[in-house]
Short mmCIF file of N, CA and C in Angstrom, two decimals:
data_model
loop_
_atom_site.label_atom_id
_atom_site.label_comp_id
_atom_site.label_asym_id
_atom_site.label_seq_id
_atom_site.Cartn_x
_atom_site.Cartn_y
_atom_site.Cartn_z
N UNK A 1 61.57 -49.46 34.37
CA UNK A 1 60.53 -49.15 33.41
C UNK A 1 60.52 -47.64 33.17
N UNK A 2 60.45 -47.15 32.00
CA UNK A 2 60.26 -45.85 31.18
C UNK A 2 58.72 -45.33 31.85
N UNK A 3 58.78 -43.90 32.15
CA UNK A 3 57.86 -43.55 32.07
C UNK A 3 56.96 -43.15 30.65
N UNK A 4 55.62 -43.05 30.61
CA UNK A 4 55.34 -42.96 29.49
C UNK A 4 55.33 -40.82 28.70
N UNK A 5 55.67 -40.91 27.96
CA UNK A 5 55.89 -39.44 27.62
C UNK A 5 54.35 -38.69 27.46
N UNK A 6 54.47 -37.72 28.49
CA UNK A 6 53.12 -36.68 28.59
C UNK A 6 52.56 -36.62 27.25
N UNK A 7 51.59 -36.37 26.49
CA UNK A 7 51.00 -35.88 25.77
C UNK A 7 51.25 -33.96 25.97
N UNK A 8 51.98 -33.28 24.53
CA UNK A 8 51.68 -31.89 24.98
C UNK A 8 50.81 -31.13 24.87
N UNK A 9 50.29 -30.16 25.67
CA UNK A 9 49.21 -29.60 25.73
C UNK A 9 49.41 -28.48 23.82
N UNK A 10 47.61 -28.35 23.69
CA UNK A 10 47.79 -27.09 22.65
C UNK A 10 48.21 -26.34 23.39
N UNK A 11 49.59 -24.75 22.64
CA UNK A 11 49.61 -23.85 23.16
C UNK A 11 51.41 -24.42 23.78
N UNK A 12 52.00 -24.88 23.82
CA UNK A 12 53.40 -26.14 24.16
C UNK A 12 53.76 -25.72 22.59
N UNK A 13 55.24 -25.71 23.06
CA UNK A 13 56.20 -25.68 21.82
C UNK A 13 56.70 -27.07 21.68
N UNK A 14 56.72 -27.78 20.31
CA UNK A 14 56.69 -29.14 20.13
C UNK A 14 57.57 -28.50 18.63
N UNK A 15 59.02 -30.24 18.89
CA UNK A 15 60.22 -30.05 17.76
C UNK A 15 59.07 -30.70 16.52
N UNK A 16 59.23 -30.07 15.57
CA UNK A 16 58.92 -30.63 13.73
C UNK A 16 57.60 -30.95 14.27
N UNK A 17 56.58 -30.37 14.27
CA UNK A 17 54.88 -30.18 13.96
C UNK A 17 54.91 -30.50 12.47
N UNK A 18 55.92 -29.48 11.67
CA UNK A 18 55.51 -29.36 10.38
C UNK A 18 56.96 -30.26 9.85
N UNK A 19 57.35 -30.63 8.58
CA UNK A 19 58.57 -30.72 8.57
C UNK A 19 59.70 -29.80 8.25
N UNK A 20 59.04 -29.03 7.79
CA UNK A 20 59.57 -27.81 7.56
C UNK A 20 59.79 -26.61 8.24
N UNK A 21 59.49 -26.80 9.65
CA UNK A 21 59.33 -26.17 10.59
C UNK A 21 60.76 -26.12 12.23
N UNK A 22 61.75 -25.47 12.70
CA UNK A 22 61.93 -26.68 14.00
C UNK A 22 61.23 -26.47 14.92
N UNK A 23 60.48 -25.90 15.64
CA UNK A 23 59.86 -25.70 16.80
C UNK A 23 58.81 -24.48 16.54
N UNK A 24 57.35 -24.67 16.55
CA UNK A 24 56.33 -24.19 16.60
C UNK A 24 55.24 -24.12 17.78
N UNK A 25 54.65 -24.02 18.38
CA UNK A 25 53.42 -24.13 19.40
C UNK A 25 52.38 -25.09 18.86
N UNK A 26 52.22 -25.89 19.66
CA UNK A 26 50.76 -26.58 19.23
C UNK A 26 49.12 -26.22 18.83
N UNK A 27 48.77 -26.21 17.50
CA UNK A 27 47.31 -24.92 17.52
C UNK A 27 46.34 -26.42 17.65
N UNK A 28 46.81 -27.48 17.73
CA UNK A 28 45.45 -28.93 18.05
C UNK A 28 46.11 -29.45 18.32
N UNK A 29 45.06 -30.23 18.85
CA UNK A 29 45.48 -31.43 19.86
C UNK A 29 46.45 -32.49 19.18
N UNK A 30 47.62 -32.85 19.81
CA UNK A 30 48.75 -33.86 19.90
C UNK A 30 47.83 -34.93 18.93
N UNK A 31 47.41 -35.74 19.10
CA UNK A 31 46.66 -36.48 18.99
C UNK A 31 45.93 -36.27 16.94
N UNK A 32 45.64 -35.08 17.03
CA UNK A 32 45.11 -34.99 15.83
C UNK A 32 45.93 -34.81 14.60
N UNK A 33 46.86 -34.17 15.11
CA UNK A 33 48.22 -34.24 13.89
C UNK A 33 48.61 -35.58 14.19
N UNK A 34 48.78 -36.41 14.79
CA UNK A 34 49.80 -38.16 14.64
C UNK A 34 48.36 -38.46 13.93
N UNK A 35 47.20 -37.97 13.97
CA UNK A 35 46.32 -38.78 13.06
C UNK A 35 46.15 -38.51 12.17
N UNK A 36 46.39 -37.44 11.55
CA UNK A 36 46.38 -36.61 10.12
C UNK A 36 47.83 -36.91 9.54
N UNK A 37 48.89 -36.93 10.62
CA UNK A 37 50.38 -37.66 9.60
C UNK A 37 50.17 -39.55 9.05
N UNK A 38 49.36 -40.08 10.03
CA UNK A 38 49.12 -41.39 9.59
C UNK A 38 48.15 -41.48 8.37
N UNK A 39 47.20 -40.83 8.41
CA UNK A 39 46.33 -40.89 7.39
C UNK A 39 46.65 -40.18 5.95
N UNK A 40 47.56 -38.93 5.91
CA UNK A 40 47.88 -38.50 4.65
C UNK A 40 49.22 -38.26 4.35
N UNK A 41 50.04 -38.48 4.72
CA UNK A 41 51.18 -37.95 4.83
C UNK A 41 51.66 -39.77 3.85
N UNK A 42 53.08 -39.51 2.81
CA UNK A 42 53.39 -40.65 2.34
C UNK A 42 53.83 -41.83 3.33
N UNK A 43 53.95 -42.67 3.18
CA UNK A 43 54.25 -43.79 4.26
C UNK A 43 55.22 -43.53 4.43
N UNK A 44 56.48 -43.44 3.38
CA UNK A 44 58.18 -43.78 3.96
C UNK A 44 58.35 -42.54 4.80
N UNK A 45 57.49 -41.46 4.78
CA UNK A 45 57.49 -40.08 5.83
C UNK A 45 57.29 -40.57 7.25
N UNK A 46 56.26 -41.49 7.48
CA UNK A 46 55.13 -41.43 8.80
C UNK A 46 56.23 -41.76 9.62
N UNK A 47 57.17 -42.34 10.05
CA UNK A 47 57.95 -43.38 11.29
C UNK A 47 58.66 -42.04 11.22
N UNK A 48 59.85 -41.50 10.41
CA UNK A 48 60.39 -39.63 10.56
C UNK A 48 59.36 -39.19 11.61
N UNK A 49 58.80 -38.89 10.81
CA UNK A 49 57.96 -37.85 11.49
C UNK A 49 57.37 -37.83 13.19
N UNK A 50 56.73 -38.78 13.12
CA UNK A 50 56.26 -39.43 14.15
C UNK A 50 57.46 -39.54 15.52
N UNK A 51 58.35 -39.83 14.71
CA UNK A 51 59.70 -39.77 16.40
C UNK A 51 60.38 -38.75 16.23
N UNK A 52 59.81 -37.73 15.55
CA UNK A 52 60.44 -36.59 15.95
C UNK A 52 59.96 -35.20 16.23
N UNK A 53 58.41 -35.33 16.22
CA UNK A 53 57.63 -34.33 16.57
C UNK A 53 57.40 -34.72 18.36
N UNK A 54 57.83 -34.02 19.18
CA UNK A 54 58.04 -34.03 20.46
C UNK A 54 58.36 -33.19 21.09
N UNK A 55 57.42 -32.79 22.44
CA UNK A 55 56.98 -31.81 23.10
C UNK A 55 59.07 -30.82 23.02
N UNK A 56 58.92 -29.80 23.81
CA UNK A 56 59.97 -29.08 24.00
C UNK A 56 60.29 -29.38 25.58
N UNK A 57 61.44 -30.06 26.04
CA UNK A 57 61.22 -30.03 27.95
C UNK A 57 61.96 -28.54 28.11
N UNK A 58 63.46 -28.20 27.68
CA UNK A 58 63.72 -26.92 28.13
C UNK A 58 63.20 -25.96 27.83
N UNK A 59 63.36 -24.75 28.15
CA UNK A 59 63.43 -23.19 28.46
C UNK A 59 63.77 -22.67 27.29
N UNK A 60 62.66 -22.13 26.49
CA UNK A 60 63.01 -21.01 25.15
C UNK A 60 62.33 -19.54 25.79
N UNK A 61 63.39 -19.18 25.91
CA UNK A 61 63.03 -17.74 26.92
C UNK A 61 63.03 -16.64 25.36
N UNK A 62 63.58 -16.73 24.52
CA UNK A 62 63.24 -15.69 23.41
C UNK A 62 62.39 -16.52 22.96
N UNK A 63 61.84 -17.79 22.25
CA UNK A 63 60.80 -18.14 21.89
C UNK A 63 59.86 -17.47 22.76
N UNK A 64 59.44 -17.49 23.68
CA UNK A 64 58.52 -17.51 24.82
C UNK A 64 58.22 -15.92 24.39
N UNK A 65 58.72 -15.16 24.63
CA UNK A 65 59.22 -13.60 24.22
C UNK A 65 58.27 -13.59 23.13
N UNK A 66 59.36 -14.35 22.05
CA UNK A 66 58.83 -13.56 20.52
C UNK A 66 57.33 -14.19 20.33
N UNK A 67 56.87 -15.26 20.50
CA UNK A 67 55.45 -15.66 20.80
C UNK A 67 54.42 -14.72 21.12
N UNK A 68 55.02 -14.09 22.48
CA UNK A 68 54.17 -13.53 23.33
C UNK A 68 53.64 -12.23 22.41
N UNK A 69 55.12 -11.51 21.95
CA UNK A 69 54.50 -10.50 21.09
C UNK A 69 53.45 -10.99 19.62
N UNK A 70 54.08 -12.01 19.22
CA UNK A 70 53.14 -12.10 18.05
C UNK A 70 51.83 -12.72 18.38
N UNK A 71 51.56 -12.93 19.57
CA UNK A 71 50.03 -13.45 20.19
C UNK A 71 49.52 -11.70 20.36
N UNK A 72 50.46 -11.06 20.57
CA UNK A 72 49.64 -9.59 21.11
C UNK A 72 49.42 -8.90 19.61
N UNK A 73 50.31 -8.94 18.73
CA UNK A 73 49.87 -8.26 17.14
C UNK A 73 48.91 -9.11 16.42
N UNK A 74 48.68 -10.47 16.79
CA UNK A 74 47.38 -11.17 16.23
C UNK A 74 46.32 -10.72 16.83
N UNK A 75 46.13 -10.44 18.36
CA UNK A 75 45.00 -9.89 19.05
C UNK A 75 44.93 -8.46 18.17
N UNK A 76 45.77 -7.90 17.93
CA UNK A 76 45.41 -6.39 17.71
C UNK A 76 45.00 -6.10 16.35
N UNK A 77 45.27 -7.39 15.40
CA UNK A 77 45.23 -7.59 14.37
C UNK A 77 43.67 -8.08 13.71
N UNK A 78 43.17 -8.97 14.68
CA UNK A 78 42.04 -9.45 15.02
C UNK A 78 40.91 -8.11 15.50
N UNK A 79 41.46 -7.29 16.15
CA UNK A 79 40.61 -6.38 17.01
C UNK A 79 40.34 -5.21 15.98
N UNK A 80 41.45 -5.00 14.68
CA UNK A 80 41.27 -4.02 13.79
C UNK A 80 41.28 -4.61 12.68
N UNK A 81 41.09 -5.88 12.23
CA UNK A 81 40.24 -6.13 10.93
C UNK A 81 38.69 -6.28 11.32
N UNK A 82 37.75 -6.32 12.76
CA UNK A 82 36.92 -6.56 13.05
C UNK A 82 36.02 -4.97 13.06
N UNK A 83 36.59 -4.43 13.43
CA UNK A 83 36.78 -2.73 13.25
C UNK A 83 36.60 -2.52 11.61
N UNK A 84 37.62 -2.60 11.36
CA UNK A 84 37.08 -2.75 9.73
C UNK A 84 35.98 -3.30 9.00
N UNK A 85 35.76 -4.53 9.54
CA UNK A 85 34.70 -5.53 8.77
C UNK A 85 33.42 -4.52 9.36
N UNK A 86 33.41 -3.85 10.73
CA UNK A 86 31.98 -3.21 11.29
C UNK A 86 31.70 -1.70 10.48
N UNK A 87 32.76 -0.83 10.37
CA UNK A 87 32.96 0.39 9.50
C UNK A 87 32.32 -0.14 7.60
N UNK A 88 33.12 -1.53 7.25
CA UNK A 88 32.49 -1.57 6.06
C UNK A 88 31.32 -1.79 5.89
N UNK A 89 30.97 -2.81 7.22
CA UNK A 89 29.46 -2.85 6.82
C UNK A 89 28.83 -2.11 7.00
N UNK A 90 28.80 -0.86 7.47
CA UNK A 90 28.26 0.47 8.19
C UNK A 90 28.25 1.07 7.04
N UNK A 91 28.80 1.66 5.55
CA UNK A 91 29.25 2.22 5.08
C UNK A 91 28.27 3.05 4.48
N UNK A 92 27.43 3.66 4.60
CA UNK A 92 26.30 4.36 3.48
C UNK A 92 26.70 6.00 3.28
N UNK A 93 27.67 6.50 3.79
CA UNK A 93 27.90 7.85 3.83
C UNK A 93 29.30 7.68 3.58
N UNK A 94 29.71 9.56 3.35
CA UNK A 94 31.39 10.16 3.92
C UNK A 94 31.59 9.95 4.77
N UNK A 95 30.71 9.97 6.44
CA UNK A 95 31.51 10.06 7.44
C UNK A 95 31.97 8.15 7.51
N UNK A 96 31.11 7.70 6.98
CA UNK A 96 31.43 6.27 7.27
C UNK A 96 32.62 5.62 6.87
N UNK A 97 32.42 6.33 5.03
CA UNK A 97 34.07 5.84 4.19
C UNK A 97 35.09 6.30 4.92
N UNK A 98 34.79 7.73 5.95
CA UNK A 98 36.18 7.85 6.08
C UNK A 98 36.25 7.16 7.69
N UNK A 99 35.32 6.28 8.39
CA UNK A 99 35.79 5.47 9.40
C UNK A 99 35.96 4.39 8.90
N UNK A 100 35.69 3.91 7.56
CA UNK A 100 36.25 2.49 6.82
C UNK A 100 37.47 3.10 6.68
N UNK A 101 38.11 3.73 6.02
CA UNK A 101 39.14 3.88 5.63
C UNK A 101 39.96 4.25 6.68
N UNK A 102 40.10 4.90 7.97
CA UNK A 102 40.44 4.77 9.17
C UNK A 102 40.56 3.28 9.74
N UNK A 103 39.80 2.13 9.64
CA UNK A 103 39.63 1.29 9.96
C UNK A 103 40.67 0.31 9.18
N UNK A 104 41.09 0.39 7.90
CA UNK A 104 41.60 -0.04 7.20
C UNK A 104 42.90 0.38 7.63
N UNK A 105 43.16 1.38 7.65
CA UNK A 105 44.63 2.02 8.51
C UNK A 105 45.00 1.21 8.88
N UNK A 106 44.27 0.81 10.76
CA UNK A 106 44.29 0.24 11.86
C UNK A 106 44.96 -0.86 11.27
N UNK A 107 43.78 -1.63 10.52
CA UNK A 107 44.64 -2.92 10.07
C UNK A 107 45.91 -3.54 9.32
N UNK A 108 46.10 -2.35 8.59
CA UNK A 108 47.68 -2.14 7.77
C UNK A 108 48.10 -2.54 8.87
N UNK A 109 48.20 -0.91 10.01
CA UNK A 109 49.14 -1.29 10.86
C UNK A 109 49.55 -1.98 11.78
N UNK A 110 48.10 -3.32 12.41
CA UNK A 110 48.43 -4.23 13.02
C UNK A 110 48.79 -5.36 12.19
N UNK A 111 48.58 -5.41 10.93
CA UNK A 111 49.32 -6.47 10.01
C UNK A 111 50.76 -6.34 9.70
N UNK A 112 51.00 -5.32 9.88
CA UNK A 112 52.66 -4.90 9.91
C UNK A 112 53.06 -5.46 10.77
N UNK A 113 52.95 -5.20 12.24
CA UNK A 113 53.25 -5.31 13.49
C UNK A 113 52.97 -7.12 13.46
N UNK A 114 52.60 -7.77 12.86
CA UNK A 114 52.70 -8.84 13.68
C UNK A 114 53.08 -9.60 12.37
N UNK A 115 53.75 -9.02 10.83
CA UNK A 115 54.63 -9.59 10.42
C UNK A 115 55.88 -9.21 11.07
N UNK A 116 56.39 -8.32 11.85
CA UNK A 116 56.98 -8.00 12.55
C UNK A 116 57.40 -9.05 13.55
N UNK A 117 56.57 -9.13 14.23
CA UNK A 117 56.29 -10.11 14.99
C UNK A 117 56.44 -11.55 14.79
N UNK A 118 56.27 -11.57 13.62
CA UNK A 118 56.49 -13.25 13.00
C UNK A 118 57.49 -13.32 12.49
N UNK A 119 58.06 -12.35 12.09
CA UNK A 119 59.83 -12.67 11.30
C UNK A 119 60.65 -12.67 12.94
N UNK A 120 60.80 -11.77 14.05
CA UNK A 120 61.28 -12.28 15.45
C UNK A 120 60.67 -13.22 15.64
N UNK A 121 59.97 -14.13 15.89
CA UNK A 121 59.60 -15.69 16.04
C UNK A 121 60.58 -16.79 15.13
N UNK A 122 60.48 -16.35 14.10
CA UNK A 122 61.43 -16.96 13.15
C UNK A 122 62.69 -17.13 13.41
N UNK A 123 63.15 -15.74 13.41
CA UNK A 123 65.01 -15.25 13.99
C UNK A 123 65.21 -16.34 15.32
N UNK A 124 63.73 -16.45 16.20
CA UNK A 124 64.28 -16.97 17.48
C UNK A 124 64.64 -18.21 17.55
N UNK A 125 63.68 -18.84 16.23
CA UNK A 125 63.74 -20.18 16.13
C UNK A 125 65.50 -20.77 15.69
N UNK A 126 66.21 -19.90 14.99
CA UNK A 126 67.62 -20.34 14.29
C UNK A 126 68.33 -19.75 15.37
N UNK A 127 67.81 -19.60 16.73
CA UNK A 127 68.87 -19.10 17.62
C UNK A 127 69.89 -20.06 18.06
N UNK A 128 71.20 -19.39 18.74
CA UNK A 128 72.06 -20.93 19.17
C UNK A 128 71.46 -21.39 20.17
N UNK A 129 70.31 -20.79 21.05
CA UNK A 129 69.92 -21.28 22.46
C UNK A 129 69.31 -22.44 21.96
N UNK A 130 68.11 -22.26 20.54
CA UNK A 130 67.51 -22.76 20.24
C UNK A 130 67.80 -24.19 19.39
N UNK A 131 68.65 -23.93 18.53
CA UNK A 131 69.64 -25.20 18.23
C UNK A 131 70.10 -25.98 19.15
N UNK A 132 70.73 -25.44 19.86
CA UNK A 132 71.68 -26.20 21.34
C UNK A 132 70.67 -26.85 21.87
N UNK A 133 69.52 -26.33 21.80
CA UNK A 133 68.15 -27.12 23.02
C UNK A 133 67.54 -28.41 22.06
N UNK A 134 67.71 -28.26 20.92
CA UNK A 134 67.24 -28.86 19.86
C UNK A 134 68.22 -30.10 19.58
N UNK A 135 69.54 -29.80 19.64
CA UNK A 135 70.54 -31.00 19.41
C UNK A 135 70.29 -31.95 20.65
N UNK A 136 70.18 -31.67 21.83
CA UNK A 136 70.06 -31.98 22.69
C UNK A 136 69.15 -32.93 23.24
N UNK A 137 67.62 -32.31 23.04
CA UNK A 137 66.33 -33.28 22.89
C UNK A 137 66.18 -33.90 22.01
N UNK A 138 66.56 -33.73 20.79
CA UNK A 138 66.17 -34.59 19.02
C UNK A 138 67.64 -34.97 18.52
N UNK A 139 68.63 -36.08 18.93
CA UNK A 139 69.84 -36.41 18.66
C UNK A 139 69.53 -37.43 17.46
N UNK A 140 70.34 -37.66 17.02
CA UNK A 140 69.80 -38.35 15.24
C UNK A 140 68.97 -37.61 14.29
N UNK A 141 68.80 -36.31 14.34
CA UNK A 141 67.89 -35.32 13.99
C UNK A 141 68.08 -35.41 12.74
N UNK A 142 67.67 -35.56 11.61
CA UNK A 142 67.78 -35.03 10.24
C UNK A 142 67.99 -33.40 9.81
N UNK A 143 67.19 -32.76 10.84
CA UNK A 143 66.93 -31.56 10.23
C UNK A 143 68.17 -30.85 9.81
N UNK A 144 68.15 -29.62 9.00
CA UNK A 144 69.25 -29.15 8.07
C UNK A 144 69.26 -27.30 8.32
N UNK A 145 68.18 -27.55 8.83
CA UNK A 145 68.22 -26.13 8.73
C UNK A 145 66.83 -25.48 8.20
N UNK A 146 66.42 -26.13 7.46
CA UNK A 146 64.79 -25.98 6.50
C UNK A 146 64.18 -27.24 6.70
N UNK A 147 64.61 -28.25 6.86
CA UNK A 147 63.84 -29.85 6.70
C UNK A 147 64.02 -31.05 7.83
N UNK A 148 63.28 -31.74 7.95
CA UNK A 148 63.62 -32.98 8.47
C UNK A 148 63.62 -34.15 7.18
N UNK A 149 63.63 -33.65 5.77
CA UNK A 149 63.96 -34.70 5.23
C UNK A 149 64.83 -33.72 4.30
N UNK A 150 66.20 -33.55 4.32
CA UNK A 150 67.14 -33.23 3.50
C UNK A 150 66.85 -33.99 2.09
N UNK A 151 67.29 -33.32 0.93
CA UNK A 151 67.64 -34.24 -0.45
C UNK A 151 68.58 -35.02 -0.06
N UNK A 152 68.44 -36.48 -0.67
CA UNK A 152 69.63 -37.60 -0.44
C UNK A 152 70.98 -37.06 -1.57
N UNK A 153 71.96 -37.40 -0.86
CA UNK A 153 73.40 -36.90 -1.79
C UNK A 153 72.93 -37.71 -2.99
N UNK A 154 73.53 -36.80 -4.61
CA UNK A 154 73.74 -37.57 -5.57
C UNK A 154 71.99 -37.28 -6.31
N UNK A 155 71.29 -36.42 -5.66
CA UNK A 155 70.05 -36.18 -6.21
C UNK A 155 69.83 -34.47 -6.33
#
């Protein structure tokens, strides 16, 4: 007898969340996406989808990496548009515009930093570690490179 397959935790890198996606982190519960693909997603999609969104068992050591940084440029990103939002609402003077506009800085530059951050997440995802780990766990895979549902030849 098969054991039954864990449920992955939010915060777990799981193959095709999206279909357009290969490997993302979970932001809700397992559970609520198979219920949101059953309920809206077209039918001839749901059975795809469904056997092929599945937890990650190996080791993405640059995923893990590039994650980590873009969890730290969202915190910082978070920490200086909040900065901002407190400077704007503060604003009744010069000295204020120019801590809004200081504040606004901040946030350029943690929005930089964690598109930064999100294009290395990306790169990590088309890695060969990451493919190789991917052929491996998801065999019959559709995906192409961009999709788990390629255009059919002749279309």
């Amino acid at each position: 007898m098969t054991a039954p397959t864990p449920t992955p935790k939010v915060g777990s890198f799981v193959w095709h969340i999206h279909h357009d996606t290969l490997v993302e982190p979970l932001t809700e519960p397992f559970e609520t996406r198979v219920a949101y693909i059953k309920a809206e997603k077209p039918v001839s999609e749901i059975d795809t989808r469904l056997r092929l969104m599945k937890p990650v068992w190996g080791k993405l050591p640059e995923l893990d990496k590039a994650r980590a940084e873009l969890d730290r440029a969202s915190a910082e990103g978070y920490k200086a548009r909040a900065e901002w939002d407190r400077a704007s609402a503060e604003l009744v003077d010069k000295a204020y515009a120019e801590l809004v506009d200081k504040a606004y800085a901040e946030w350029t530059k943690a929005r930089a930093e964690w598109t930064k951050a999100r294009a290395e997440l990306d790169r990590a995802r088309a890695s060969p570690s990451v493919l190789a780990l991917h052929a491996k766990e998801c065999p019959n895979c559709p995906w192409n490179g961009e999709t788990i549902f390629p255009p059919k030849e002749g279309t």
